[in-house]
mmCIF file of C-alpha atoms in Angstrom:
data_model
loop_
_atom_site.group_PDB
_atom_site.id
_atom_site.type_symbol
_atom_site.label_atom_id
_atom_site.label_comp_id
_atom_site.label_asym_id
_atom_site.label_seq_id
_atom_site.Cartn_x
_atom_site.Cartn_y
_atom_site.Cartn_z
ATOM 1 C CA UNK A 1 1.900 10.859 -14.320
ATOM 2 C CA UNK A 2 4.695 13.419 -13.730
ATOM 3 C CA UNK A 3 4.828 13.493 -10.434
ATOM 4 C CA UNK A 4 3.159 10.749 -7.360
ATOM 5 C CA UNK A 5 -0.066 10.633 -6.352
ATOM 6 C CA UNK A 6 -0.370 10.972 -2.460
ATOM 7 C CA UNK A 7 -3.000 10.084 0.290
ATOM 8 C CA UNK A 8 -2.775 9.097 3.953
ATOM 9 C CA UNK A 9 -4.275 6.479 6.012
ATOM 10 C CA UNK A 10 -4.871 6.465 9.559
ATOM 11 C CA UNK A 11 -3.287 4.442 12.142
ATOM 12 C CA UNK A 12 -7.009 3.074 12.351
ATOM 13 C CA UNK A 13 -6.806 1.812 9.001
ATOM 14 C CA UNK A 14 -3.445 -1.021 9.967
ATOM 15 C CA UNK A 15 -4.364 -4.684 10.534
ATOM 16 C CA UNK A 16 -2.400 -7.568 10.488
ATOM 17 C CA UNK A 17 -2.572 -11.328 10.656
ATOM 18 C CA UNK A 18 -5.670 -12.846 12.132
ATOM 19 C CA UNK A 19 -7.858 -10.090 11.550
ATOM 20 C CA UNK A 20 -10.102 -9.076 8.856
ATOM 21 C CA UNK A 21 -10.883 -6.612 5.645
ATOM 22 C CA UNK A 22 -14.164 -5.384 6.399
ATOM 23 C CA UNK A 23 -16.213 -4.054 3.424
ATOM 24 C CA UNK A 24 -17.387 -0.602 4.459
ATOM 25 C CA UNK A 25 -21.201 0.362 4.810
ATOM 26 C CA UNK A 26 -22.482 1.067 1.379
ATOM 27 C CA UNK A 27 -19.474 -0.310 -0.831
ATOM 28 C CA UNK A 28 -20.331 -2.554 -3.260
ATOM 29 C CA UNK A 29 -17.325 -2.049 -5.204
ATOM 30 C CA UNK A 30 -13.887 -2.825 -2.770
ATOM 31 C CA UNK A 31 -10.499 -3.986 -4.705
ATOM 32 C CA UNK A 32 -7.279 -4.900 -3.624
ATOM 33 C CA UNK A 33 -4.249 -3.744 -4.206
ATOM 34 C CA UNK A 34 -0.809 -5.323 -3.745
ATOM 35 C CA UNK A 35 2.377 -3.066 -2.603
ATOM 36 C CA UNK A 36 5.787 -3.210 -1.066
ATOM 37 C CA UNK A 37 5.889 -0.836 2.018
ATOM 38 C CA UNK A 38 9.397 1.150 3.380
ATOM 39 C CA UNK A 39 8.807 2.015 6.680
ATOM 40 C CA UNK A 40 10.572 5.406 7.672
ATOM 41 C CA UNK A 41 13.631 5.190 10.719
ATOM 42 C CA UNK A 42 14.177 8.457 11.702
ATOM 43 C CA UNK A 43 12.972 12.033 10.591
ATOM 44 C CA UNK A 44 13.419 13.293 6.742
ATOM 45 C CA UNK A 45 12.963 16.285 5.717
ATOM 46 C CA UNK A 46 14.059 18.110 2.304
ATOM 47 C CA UNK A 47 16.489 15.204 1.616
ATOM 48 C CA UNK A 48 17.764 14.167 -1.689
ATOM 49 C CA UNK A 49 17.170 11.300 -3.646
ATOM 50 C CA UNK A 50 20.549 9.823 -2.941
ATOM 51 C CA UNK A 51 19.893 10.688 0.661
ATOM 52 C CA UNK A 52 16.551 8.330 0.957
ATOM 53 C CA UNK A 53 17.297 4.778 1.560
ATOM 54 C CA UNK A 54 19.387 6.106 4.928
ATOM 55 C CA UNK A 55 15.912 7.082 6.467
ATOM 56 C CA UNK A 56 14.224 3.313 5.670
ATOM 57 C CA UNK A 57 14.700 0.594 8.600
ATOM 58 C CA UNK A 58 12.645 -1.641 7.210
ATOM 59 C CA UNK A 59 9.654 -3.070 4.848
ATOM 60 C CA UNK A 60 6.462 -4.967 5.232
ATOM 61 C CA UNK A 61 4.248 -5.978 2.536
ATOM 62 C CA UNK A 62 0.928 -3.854 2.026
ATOM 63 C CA UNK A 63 -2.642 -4.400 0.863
ATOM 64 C CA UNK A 64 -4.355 -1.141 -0.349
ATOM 65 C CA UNK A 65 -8.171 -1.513 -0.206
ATOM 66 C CA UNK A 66 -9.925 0.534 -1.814
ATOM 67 C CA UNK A 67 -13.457 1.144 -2.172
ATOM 68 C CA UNK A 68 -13.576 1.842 -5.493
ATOM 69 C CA UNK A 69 -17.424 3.072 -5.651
ATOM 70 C CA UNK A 70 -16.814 5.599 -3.387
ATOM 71 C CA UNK A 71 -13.738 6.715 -5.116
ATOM 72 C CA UNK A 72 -14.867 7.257 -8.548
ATOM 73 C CA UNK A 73 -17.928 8.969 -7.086
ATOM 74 C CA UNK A 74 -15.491 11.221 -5.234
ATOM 75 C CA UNK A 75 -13.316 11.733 -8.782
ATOM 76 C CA UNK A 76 -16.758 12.185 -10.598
ATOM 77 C CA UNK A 77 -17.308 15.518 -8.139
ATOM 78 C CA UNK A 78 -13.702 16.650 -7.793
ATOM 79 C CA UNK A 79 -13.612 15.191 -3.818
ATOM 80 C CA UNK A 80 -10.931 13.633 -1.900
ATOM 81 C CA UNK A 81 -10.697 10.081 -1.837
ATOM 82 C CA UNK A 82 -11.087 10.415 1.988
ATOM 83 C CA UNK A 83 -14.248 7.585 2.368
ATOM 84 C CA UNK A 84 -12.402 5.292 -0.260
ATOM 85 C CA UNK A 85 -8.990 5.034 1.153
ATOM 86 C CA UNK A 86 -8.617 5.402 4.487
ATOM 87 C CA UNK A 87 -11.923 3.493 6.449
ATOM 88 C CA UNK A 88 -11.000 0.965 9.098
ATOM 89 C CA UNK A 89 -9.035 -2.591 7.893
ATOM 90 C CA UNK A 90 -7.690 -0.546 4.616
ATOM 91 C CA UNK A 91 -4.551 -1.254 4.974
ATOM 92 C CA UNK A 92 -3.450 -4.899 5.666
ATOM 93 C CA UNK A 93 0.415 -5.526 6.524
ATOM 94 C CA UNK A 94 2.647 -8.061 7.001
ATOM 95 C CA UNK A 95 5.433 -8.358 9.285
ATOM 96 C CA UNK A 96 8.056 -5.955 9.439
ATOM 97 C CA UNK A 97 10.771 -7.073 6.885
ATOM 98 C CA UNK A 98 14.751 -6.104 8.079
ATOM 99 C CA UNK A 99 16.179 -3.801 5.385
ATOM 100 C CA UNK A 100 18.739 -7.112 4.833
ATOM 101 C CA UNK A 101 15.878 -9.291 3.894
ATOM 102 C CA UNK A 102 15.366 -6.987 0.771
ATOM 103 C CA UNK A 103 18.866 -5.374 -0.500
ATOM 104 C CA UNK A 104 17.455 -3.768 -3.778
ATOM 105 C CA UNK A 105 13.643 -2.169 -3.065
ATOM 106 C CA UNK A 106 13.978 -1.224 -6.818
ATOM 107 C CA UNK A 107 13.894 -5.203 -7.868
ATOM 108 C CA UNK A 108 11.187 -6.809 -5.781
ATOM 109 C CA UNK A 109 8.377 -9.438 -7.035
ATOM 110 C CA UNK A 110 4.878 -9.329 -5.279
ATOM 111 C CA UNK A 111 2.281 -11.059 -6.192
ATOM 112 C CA UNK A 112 -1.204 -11.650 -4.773
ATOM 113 C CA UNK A 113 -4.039 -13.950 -5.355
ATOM 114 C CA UNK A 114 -7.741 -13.769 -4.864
ATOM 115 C CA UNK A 115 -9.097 -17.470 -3.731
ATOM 116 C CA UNK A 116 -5.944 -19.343 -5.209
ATOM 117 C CA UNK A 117 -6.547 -17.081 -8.211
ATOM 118 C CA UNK A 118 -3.176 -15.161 -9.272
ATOM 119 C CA UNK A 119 -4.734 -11.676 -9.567
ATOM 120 C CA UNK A 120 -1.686 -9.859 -9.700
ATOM 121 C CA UNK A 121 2.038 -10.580 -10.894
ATOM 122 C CA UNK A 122 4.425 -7.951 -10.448
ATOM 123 C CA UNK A 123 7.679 -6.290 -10.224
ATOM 124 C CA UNK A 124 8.721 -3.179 -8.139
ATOM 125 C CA UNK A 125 11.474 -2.392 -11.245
ATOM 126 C CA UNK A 126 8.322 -1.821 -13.197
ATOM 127 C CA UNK A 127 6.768 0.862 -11.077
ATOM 128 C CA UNK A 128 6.632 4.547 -12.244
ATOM 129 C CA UNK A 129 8.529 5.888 -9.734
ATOM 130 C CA UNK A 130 11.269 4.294 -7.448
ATOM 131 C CA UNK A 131 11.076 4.343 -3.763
ATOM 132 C CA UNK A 132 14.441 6.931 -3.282
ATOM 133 C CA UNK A 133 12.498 9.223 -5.338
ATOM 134 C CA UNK A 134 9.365 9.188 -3.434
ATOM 135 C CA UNK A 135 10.889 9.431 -0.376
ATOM 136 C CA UNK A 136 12.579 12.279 -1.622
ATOM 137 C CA UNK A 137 9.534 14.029 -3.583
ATOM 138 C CA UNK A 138 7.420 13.540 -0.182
ATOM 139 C CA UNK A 139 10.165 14.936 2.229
ATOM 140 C CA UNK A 140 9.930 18.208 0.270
ATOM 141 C CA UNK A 141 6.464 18.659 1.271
ATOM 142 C CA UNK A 142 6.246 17.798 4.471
ATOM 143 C CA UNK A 143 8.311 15.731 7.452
ATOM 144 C CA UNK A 144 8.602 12.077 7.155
ATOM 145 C CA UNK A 145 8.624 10.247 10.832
ATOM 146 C CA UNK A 146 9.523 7.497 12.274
ATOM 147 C CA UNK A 147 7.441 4.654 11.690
ATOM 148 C CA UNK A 148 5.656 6.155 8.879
ATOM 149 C CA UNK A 149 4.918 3.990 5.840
ATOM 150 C CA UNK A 150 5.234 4.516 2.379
ATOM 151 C CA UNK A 151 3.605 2.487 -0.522
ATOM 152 C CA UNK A 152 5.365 2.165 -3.780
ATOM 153 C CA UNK A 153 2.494 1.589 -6.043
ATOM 154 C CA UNK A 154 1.005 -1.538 -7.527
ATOM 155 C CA UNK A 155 1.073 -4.066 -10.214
ATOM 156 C CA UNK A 156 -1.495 -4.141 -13.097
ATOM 157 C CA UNK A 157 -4.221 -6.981 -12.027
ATOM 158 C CA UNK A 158 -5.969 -4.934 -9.112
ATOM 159 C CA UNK A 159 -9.995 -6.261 -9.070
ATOM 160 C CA UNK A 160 -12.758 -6.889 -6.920
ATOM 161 C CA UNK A 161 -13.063 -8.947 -3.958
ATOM 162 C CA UNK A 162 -16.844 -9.927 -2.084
ATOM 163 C CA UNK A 163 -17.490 -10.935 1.730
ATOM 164 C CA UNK A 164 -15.827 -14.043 2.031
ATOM 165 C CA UNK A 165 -12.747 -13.794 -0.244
ATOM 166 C CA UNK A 166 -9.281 -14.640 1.143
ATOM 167 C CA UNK A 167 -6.812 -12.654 -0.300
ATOM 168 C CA UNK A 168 -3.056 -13.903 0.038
ATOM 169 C CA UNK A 169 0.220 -12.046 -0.915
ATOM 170 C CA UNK A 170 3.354 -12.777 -0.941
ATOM 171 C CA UNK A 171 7.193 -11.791 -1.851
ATOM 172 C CA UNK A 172 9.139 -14.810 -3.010
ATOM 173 C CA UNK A 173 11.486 -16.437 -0.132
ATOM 174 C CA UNK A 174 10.476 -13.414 2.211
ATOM 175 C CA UNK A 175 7.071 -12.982 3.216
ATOM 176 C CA UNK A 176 3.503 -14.361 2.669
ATOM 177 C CA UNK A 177 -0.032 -12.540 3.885
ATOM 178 C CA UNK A 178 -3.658 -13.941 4.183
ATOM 179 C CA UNK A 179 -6.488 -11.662 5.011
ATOM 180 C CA UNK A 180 -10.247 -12.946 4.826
ATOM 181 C CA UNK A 181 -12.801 -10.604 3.691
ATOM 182 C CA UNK A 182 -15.925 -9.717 5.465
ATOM 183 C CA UNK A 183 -18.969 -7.223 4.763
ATOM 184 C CA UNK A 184 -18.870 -4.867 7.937
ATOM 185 C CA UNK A 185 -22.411 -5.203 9.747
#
C-alpha cells in the first residue's frame, strides 16, 4: 500500500489482564493479531514526521482481533469493517510500557503464540510504514489526543483462534500478555 490503512476502536473494545477475548455472536472466523502500540502524550495536529516521537509517552503491547468473517463479508460489499474490528474485548493490551523501556520503536521484536504454538515472529523494522510516519500521516487528518493509541501493524503469521485458546504475546525482556478466549453467550 501507498499510504496506511486506518480504523478506530472504541474505548469499549480495551481489556487487559484477567479478562477475556470474547468471540462475537455469529463469528466463526476470529484471528489474532500481534502489534506494538504508541500511546499519544499530548495533542498533535499537522506535525511532521520528525516532529512525532515528541507526542508518544509511552507503549503497550496490542492484540488486534478481528473477526475475519465479518470482515471479508464487509470487503465483499464495499462496507466498513465496523462489526469486524471494533466489538467488545477487540483490543487486548498490556501494561503501559515507559518510552525508556523501548528507545528505538522502529527495531522492536513481538511475537505471539497460540496454545504454546509460535504463530507469529516478528520485527517492527519490517513493517511498511514506521511509527513517526503514521503519527505524522494521521495528524494531517485529524487531532491526535492524549491517551490515544496507535497500532503499527503486524507480523506475517496472523490465524485463527476457537473458544478456549490462550493466546500469549510478548516483547523480549519487556513485556509478556495472556488472554484466554471465550465464545460470547
Amino acid at each position: 500500500p501507498t499510504k496506511p490503512l486506518l480504523f478506530m476502536k472504541p474505548s469499549s473494545c480495551y481489556i487487559t489482564a484477567g479478562q477475556n477475548i470474547e468471540i462475537p455472536l455469529g463469528c466463526t472466523d476470529m484471528h489474532h493479531e500481534i502489534e506494538l502500540g504508541a500511546i499519544i502524550s499530548k495533542d498533535c495536529k499537522r506535525i511532521t514526521e520528525n516532529e512525532a516521537m515528541n507526542f508518544v509517552g509511552g507503549y503497550c503491547l496490542a492484540l488486534d482481533m478481528t473477526a475475519r468473517d465479518f470482515q471479508n463479508e464487509a470487503k465483499g460489499k464495499g462496507n466498513p469493517w465496523t462489526f469486524a474490528k471494533m466489538f467488545d474485548t477487540s483490543l487486548p493490551v498490556s501494561e503501559f510500557i515507559p518510552k525508556d523501556k523501548i528507545p528505538d520503536p522502529g527495531n522492536v521484536a513481538l511475537w505471539c503464540k497460540v496454545n504454546d504454538e509460535l504463530r507469529q515472529n516478528g520485527h517492527t523494522k519490517d513493517m511498511i510504514f514506521s511509527l513517526p510516519y503514521l503519527i505524522a500521516h494521521i495528524s494531517q487528518y485529524f487531532t491526535l489526543q492524549e491517551g490515544d493509541l496507535i497500532l503499527t501493524g503486524t507480523p506475517s503469521g496472523v490465524g485463527q483462534v476457537k473458544s478456549g485458546d490462550i493466546i500469549t504475546g510478548g516483547i523480549p525482556d519487556v513485556t509478556e500478555i495472556s488472554f484466554k478466549v471465550e465464545q460470547r453467550t
